[in-house]
mmCIF file of C-alpha atoms in Angstrom:
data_model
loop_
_atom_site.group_PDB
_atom_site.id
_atom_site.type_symbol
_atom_site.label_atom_id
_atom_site.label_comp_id
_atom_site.label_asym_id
_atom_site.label_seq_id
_atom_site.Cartn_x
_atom_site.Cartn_y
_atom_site.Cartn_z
ATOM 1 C CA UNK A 1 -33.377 6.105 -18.042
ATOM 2 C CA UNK A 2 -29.970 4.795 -18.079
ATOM 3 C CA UNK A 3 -28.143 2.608 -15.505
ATOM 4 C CA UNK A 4 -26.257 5.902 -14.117
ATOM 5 C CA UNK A 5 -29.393 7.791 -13.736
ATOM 6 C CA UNK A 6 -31.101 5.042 -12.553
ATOM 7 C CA UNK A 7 -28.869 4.254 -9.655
ATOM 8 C CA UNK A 8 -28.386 8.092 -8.674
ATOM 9 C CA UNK A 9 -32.003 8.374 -8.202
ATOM 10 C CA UNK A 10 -32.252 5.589 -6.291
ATOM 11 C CA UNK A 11 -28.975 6.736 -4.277
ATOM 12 C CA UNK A 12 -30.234 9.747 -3.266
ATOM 13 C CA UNK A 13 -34.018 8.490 -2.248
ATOM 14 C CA UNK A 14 -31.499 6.661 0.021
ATOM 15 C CA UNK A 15 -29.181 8.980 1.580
ATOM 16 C CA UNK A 16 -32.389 11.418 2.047
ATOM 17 C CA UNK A 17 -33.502 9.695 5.327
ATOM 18 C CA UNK A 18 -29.618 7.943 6.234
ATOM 19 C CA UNK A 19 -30.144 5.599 9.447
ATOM 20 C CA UNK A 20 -26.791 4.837 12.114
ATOM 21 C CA UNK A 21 -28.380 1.307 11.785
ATOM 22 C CA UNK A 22 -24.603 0.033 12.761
ATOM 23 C CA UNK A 23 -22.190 1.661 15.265
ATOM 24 C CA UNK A 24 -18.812 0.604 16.912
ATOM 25 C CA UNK A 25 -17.408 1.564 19.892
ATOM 26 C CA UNK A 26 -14.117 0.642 20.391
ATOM 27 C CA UNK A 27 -14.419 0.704 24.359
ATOM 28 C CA UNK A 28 -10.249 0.965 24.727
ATOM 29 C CA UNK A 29 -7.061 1.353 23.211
ATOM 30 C CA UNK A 30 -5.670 -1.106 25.442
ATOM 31 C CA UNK A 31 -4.912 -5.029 24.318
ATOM 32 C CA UNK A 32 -3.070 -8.052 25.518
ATOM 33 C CA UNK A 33 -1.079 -8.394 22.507
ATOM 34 C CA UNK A 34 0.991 -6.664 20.238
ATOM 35 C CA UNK A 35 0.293 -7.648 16.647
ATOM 36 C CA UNK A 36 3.270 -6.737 14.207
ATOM 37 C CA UNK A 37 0.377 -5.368 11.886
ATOM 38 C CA UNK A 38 -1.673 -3.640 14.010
ATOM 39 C CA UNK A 39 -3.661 -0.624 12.154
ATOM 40 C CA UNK A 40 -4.707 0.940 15.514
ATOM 41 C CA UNK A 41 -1.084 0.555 17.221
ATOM 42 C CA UNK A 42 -2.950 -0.812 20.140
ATOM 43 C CA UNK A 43 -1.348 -1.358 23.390
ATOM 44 C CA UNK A 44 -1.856 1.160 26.241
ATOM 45 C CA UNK A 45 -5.085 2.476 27.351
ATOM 46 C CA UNK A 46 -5.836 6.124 25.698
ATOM 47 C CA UNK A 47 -5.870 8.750 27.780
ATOM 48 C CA UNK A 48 -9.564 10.015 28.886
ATOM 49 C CA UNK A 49 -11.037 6.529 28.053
ATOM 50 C CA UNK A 50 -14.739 6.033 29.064
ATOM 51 C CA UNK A 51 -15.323 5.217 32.576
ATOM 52 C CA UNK A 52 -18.249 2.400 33.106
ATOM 53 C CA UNK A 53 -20.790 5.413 33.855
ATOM 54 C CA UNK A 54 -20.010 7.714 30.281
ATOM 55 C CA UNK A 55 -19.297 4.652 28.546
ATOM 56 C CA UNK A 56 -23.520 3.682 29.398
ATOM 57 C CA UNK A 57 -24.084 7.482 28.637
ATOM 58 C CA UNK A 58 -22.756 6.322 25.004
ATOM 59 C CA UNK A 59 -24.548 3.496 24.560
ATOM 60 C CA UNK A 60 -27.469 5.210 26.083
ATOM 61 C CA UNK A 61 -26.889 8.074 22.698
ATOM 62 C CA UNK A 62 -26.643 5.351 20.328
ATOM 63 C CA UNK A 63 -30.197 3.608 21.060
ATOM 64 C CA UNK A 64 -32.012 6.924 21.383
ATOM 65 C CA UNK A 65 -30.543 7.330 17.713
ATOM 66 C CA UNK A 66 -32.035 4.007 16.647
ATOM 67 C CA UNK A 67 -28.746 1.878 15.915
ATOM 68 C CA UNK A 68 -29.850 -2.020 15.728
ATOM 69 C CA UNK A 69 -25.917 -3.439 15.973
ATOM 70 C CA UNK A 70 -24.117 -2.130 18.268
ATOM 71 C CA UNK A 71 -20.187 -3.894 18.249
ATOM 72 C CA UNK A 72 -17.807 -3.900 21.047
ATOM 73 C CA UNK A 73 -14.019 -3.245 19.774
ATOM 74 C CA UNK A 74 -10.795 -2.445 20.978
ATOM 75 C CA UNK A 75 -7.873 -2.427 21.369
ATOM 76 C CA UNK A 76 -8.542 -6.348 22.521
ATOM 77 C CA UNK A 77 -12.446 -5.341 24.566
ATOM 78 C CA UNK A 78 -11.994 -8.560 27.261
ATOM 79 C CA UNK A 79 -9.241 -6.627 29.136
ATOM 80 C CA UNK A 80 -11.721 -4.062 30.179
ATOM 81 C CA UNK A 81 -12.794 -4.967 33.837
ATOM 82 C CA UNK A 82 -16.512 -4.234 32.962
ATOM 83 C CA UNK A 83 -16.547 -5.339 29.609
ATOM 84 C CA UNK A 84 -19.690 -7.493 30.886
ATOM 85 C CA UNK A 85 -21.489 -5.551 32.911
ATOM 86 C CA UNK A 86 -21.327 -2.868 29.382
ATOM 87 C CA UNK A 87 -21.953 -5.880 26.996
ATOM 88 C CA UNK A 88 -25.900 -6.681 29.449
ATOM 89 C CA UNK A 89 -26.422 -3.093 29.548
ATOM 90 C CA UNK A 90 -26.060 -3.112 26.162
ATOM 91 C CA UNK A 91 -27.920 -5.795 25.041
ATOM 92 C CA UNK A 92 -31.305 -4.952 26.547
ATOM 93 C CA UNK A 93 -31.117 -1.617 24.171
ATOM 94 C CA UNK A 94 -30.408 -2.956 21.180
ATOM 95 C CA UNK A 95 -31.579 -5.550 18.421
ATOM 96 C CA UNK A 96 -27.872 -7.372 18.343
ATOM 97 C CA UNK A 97 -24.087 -7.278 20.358
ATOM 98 C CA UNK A 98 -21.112 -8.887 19.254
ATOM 99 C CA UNK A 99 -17.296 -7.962 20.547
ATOM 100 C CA UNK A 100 -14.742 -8.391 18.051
ATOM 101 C CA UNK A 101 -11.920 -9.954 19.948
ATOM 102 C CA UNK A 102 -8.385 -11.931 19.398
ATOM 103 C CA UNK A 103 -9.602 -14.920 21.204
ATOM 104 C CA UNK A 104 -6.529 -15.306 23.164
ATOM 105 C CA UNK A 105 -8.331 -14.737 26.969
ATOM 106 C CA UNK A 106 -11.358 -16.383 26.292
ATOM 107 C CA UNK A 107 -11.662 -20.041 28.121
ATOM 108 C CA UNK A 108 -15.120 -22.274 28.750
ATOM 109 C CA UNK A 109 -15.918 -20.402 31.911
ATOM 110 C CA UNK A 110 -15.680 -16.740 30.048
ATOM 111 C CA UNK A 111 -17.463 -17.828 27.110
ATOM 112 C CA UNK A 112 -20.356 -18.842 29.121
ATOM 113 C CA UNK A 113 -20.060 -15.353 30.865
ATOM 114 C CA UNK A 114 -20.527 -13.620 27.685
ATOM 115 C CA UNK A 115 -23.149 -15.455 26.382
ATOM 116 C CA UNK A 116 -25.075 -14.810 29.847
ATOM 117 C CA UNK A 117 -24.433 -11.027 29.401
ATOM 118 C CA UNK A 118 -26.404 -11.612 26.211
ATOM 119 C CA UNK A 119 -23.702 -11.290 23.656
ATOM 120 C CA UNK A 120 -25.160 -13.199 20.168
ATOM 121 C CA UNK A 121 -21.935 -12.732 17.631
ATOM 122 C CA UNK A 122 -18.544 -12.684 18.379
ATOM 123 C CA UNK A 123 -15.365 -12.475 15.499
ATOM 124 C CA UNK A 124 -12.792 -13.513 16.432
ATOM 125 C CA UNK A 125 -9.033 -13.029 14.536
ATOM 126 C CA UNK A 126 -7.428 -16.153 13.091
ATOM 127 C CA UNK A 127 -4.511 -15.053 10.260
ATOM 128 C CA UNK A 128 -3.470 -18.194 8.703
ATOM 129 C CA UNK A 129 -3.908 -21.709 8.451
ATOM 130 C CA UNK A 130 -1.371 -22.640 11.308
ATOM 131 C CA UNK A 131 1.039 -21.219 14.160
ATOM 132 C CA UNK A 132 3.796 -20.490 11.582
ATOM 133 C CA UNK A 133 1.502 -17.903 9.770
ATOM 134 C CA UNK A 134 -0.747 -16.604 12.338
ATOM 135 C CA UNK A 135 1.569 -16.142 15.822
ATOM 136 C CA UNK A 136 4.056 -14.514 13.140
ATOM 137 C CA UNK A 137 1.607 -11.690 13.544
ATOM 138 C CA UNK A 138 0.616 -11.948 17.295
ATOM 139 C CA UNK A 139 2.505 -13.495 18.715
ATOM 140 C CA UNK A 140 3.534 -17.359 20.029
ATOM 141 C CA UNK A 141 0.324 -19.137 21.301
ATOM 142 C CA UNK A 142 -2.492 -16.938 20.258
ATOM 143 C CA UNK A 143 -3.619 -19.356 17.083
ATOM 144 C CA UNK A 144 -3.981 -22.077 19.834
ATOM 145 C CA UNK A 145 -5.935 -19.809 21.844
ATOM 146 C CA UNK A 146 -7.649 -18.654 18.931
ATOM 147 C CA UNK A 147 -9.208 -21.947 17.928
ATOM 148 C CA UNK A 148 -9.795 -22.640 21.643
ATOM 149 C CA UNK A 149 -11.845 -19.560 22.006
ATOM 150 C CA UNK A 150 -14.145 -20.549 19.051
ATOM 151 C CA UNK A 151 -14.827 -23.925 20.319
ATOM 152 C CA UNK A 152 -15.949 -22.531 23.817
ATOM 153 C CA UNK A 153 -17.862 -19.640 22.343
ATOM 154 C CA UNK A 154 -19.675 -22.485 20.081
ATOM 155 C CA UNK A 155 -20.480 -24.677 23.046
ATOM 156 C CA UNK A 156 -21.451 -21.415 24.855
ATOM 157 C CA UNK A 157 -24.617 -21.370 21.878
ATOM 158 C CA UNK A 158 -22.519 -17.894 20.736
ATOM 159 C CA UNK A 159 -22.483 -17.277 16.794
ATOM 160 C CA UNK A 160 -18.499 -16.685 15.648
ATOM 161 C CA UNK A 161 -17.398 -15.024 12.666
ATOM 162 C CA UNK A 162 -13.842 -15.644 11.673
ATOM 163 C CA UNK A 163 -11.822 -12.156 11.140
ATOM 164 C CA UNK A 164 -8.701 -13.166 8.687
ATOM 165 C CA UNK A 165 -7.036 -9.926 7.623
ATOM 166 C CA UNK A 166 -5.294 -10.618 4.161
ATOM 167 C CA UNK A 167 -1.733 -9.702 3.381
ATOM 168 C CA UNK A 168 0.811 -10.983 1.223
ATOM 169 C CA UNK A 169 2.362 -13.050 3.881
ATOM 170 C CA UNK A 170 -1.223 -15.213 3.833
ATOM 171 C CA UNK A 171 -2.824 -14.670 0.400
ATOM 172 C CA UNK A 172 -2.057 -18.074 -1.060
ATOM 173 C CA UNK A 173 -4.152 -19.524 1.952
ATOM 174 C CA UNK A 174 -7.038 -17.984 1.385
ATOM 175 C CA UNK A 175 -8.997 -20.752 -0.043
ATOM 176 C CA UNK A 176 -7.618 -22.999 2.385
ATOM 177 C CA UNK A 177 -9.067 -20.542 5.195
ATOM 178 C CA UNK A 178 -12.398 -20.588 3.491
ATOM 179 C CA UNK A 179 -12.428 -24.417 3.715
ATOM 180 C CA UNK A 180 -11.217 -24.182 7.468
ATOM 181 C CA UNK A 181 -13.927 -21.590 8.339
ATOM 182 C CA UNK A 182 -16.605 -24.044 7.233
ATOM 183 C CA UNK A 183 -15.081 -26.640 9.239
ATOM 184 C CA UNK A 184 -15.476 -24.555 12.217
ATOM 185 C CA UNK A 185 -19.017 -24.095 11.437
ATOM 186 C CA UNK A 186 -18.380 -20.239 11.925
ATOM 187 C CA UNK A 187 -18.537 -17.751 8.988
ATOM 188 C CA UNK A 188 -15.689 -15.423 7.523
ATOM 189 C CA UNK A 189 -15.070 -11.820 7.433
ATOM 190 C CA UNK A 190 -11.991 -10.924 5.479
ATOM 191 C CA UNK A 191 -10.316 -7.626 4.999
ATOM 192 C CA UNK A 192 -7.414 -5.917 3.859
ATOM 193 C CA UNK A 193 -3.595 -5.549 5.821
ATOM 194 C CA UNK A 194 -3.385 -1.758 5.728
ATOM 195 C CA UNK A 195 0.118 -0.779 6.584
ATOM 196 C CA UNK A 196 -0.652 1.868 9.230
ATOM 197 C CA UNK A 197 -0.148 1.795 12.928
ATOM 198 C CA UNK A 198 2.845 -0.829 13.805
ATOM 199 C CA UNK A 199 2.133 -1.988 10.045
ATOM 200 C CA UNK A 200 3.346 1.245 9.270
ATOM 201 C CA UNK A 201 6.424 0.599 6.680
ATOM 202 C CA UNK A 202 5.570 -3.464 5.427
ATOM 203 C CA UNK A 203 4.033 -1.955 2.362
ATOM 204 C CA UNK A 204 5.717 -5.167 0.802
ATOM 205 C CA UNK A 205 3.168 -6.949 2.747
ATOM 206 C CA UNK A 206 -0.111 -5.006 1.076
ATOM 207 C CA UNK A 207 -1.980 -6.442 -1.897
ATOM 208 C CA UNK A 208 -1.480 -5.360 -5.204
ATOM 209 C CA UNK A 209 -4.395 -4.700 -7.437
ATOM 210 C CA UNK A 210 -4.180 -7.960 -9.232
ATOM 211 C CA UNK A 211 -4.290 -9.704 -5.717
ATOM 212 C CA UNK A 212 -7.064 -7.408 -5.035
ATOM 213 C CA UNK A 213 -9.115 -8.334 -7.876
ATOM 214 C CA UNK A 214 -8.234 -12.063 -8.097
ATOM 215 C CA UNK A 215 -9.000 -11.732 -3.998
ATOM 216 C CA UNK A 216 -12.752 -10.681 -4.662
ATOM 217 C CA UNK A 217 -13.529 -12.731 -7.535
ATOM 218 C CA UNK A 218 -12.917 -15.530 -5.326
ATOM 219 C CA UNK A 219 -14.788 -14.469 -2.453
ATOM 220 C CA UNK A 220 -17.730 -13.624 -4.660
ATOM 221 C CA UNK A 221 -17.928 -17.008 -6.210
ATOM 222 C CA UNK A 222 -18.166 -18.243 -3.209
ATOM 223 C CA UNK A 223 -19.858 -16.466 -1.718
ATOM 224 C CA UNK A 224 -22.443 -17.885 -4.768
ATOM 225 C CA UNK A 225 -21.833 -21.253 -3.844
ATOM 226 C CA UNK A 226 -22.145 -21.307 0.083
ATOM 227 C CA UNK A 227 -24.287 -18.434 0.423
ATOM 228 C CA UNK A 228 -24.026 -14.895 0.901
ATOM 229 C CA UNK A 229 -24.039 -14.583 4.439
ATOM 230 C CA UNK A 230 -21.283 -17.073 4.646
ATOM 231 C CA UNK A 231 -18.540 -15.088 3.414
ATOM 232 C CA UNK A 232 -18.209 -10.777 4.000
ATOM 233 C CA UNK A 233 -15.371 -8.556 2.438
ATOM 234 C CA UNK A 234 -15.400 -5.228 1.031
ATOM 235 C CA UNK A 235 -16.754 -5.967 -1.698
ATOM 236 C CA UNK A 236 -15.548 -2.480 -3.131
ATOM 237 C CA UNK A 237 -15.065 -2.469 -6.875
ATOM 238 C CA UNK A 238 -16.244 -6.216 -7.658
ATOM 239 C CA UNK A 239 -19.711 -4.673 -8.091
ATOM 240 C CA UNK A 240 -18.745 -3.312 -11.254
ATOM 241 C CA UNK A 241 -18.743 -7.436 -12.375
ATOM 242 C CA UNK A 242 -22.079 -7.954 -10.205
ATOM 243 C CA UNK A 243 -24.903 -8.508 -12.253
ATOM 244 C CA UNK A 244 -27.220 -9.884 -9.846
ATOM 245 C CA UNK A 245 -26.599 -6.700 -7.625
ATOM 246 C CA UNK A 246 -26.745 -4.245 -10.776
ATOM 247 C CA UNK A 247 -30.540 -5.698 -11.203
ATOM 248 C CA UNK A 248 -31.504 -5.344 -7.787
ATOM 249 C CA UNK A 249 -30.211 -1.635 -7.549
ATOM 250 C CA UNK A 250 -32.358 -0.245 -10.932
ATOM 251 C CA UNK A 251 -35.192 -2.451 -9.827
ATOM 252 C CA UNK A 252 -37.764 0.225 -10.376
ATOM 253 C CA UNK A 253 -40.112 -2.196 -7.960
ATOM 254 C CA UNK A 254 -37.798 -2.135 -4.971
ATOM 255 C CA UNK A 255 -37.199 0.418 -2.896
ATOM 256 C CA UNK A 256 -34.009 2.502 -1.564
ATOM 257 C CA UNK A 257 -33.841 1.250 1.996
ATOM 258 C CA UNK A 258 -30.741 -0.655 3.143
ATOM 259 C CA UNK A 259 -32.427 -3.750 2.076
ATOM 260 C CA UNK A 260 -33.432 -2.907 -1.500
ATOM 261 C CA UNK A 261 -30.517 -0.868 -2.940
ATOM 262 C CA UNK A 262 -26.957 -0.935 -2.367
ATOM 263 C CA UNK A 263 -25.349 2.525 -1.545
ATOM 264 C CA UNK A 264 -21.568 1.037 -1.781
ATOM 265 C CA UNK A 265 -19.663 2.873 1.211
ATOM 266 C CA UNK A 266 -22.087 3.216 3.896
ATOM 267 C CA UNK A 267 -19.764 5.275 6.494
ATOM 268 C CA UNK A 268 -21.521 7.932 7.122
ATOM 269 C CA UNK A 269 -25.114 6.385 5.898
ATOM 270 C CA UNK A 270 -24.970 3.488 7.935
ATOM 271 C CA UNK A 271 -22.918 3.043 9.780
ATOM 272 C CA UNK A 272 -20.730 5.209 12.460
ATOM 273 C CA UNK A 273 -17.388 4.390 14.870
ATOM 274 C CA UNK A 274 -16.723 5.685 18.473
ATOM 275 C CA UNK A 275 -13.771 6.033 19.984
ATOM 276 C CA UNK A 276 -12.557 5.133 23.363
ATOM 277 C CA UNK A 277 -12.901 8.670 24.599
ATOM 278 C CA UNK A 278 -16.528 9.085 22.801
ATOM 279 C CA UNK A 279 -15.672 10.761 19.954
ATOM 280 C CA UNK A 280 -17.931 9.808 16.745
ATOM 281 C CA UNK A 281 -15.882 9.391 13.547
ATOM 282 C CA UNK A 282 -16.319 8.016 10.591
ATOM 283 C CA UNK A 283 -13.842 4.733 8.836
ATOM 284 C CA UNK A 284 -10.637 5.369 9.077
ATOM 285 C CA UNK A 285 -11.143 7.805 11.867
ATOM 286 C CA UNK A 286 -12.014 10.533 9.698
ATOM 287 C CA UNK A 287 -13.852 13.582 11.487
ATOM 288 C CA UNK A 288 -12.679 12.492 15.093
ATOM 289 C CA UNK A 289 -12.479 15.855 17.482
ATOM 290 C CA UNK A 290 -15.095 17.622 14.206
ATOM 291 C CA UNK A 291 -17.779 15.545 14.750
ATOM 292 C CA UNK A 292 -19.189 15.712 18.342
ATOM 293 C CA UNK A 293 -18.732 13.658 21.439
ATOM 294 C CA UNK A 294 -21.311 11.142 22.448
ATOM 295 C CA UNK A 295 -20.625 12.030 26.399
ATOM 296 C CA UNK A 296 -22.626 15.564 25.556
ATOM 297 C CA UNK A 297 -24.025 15.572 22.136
ATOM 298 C CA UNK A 298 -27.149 13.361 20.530
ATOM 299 C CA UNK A 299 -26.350 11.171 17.935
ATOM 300 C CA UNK A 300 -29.541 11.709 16.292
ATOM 301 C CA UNK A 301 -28.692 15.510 16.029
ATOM 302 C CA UNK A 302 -25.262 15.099 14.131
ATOM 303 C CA UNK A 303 -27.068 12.689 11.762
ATOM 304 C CA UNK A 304 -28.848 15.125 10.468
ATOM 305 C CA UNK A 305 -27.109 18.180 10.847
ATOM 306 C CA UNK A 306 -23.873 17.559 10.270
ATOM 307 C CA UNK A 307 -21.883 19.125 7.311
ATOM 308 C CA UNK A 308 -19.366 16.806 7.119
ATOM 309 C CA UNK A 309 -21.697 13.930 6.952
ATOM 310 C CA UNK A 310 -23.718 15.853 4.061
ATOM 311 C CA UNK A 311 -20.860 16.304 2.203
ATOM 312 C CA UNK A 312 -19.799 12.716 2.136
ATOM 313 C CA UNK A 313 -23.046 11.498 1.669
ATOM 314 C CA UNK A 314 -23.041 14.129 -1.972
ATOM 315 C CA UNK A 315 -21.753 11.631 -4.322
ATOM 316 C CA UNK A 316 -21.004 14.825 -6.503
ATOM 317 C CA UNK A 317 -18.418 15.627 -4.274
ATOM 318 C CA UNK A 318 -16.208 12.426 -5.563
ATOM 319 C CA UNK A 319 -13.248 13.375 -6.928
ATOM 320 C CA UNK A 320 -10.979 11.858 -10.010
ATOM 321 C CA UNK A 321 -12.023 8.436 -11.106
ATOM 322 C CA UNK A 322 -14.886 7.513 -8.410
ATOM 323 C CA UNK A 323 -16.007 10.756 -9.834
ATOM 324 C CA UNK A 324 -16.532 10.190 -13.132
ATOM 325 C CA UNK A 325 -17.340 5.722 -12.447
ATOM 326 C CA UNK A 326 -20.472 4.600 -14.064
ATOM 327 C CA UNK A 327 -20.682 2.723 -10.942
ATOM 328 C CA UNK A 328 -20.131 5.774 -7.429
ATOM 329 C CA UNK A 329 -24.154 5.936 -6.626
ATOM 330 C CA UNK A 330 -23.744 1.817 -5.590
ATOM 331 C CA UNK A 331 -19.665 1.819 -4.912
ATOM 332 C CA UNK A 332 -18.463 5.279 -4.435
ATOM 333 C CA UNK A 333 -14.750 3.913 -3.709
ATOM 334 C CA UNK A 334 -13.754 3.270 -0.056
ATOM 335 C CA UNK A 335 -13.154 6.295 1.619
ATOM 336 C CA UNK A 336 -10.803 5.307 4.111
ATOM 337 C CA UNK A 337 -8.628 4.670 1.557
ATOM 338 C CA UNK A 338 -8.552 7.824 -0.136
ATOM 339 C CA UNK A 339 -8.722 9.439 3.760
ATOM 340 C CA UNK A 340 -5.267 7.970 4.426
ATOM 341 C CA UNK A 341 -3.826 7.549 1.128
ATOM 342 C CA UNK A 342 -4.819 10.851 -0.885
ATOM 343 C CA UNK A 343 -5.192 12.812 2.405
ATOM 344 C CA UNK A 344 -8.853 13.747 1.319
ATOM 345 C CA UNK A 345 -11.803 11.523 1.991
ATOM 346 C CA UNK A 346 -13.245 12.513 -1.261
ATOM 347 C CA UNK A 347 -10.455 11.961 -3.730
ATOM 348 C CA UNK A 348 -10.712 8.461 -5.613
ATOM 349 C CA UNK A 349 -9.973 5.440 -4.290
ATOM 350 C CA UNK A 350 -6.335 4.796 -5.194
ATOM 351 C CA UNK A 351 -6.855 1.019 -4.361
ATOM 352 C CA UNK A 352 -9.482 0.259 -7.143
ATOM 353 C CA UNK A 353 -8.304 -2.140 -9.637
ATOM 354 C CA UNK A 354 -11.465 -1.572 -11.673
ATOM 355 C CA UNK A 355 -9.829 -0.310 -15.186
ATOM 356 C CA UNK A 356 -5.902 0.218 -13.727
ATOM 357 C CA UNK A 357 -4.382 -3.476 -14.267
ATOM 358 C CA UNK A 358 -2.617 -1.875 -17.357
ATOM 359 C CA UNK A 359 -0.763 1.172 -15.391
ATOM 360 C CA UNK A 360 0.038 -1.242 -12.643
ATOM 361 C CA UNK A 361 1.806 -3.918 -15.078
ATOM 362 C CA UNK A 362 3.542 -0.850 -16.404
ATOM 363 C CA UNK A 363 4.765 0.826 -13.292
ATOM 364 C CA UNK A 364 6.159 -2.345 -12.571
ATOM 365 C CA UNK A 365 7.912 -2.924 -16.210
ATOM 366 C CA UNK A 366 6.248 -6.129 -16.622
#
């Protein structure tokens, strides 16, 4: 059996018994700042947000349904009145909370608040290396208050992850950030500028593939020297250069659990999103208003009924290169980026740089 068949097998022992082990709920729209390259445009509070009482019906849904992690977003989550009072509720239901957050209202005496409502991780966004870089994005101030709100969160015994979203106005830093995260004695999440939302028209600012590739060799050698769990990305596409992960995932001896095998893209396997409102989608927002609303409908029954969810869990269903890659059963492309670039959430990836360096250097007449 070859590596192809080896991995599909394994894929689809996976995908037969898919677990919502990870869920966010993004509990407004609403933030305190307004980020030149915000994805989600946040700002104002949607309309039909989640009062305290549906937003516990939610959370209520996603334990019944077994989810472990359950991660507060936004929108900026600390401007919600009862952000708190949610984050204990929440805690007593589930195996982990964290709140992804900008750090900019977060002082000693609201650190210590969180922790006491039992909130274990927090990430919070830092962009750069210094003001110049980082308030260029949201605004004068916030790196100040960023950095504050690590150092109280830290005394406050709370575990912070440092979100750095990459663009071209930060790339060269990125090593420097690494350095800066360990410093902190925090770890580092970083992911790609998208330009949607107010980002919508700095396509200058997005990676190309070379900076894509050259991005995730990086992180993945070091992740090798400070650990794995030091470092996260999306590791899309650097799997194909993987060969630790390659052995794991035909290991005949291992099993197909979320532990044992790598499925790639997990939206839809593993993971899940909910809006403000309580609608269940997918990354990228796909199948928001298709999928069901947590307020009324169980979690547990969309799992495993769902058609769109079957569909995107039928790695057949790839389209164009992710199609045909040796490599779909344990990458399978990142569909948000076919979602919102190809306008189908099964057409290949357009942002893989696995194989393409060549049509890129000659789009660009190098």
């Amino acid at each position: 059996m070859n590596f192809l068949e080896k991995t599909k097998k394994k894929y689809y022992e996976a995908v037969k018994r898919p677990v919502p082990l990870i869920a966010g709920l993004s509990v407004t729209q609403a933030c305190n700042l307004r980020c030149k390259l915000c994805g989600a445009a946040a700002g104002e509070p949607a309309k039909g947000e989640l009062t305290t009482k549906e937003a516990r019906i939610v959370i209520d849904n996603l334990a019944e349904a077994e989810v472990m992690h359950l991660s507060f977003g936004g929108g900026e989550p600390l401007v919600r009145d009862d952000i708190l009072e949610l984050a204990s509720y929440a805690s007593g239901r589930f195996r982990s909370i964290g709140i992804v957050s900008n750090g900019y209202l977060i002082d000693e005496n609201l650190a210590k608040k969180i922790a006491a409502a039992g909130v274990k991780q927090m990430m919070i966004s830092i962009d750069g290396l210094d003001p110049v870089t980082h308030d260029f994005n949201r605004g004068e101030g916030s790196y100040d208050r960023a950095l504050a709100a690590v150092k109280y969160l830290k005394l406050a015994g709370i575990t912070v992850r440092i979100s750095f979203t990459i663009s071209m106005a930060n790339y060269s830093q990125l090593s420097d950030i690494i350095d800066k995260t360990k410093k902190l004695d925090s770890t580092l999440h970083v992911q790609e500028f998208f330009p949607g939302g107010r980002g919508k028209g700095m396509e200058n600012l997005a990676l190309t593939r070379r900076n894509r590739r050259d991005m995730q060799r990086l992180l993945f050698k070091k992740q090798a020297d400070l650990g794995v769990s030091s470092i996260g990305f999306e590791n899309r596409y650097i799997i194909s250069e993987d060969k630790g992960s390659q052995k794991i995932c035909t290991n005949a001896d291992l099993g197909s659990g979320f532990y044992d095998f790598c499925v790639g893209c997990f939206t839809g396997i593993y993971s899940l999103f909910v809006s403000s409102t309580g609608e269940l989608r997918l990354c990228g927002r796909y199948g928001e208003g298709k999928l069901g609303n947590l307020k009324e409908t169980p979690l547990s029954h969309i799992w495993q009924t769902s058609k769109i969810l079957k569909d995107i869990r039928n790695r057949e269903n790839l389209e164009g290169r992710c199609g045909k890659c040796n490599y779909r059963y344990i990458c399978g492309g990142c569909r948000k980026n076919a979602y919102f670039l190809k306008n189908n959430i099964l057409e290949e990836d357009p942002l893989c740089w696995r194989g393409r360096l060549d049509e890129e250097l000659e789009s660009s007449g190098i």
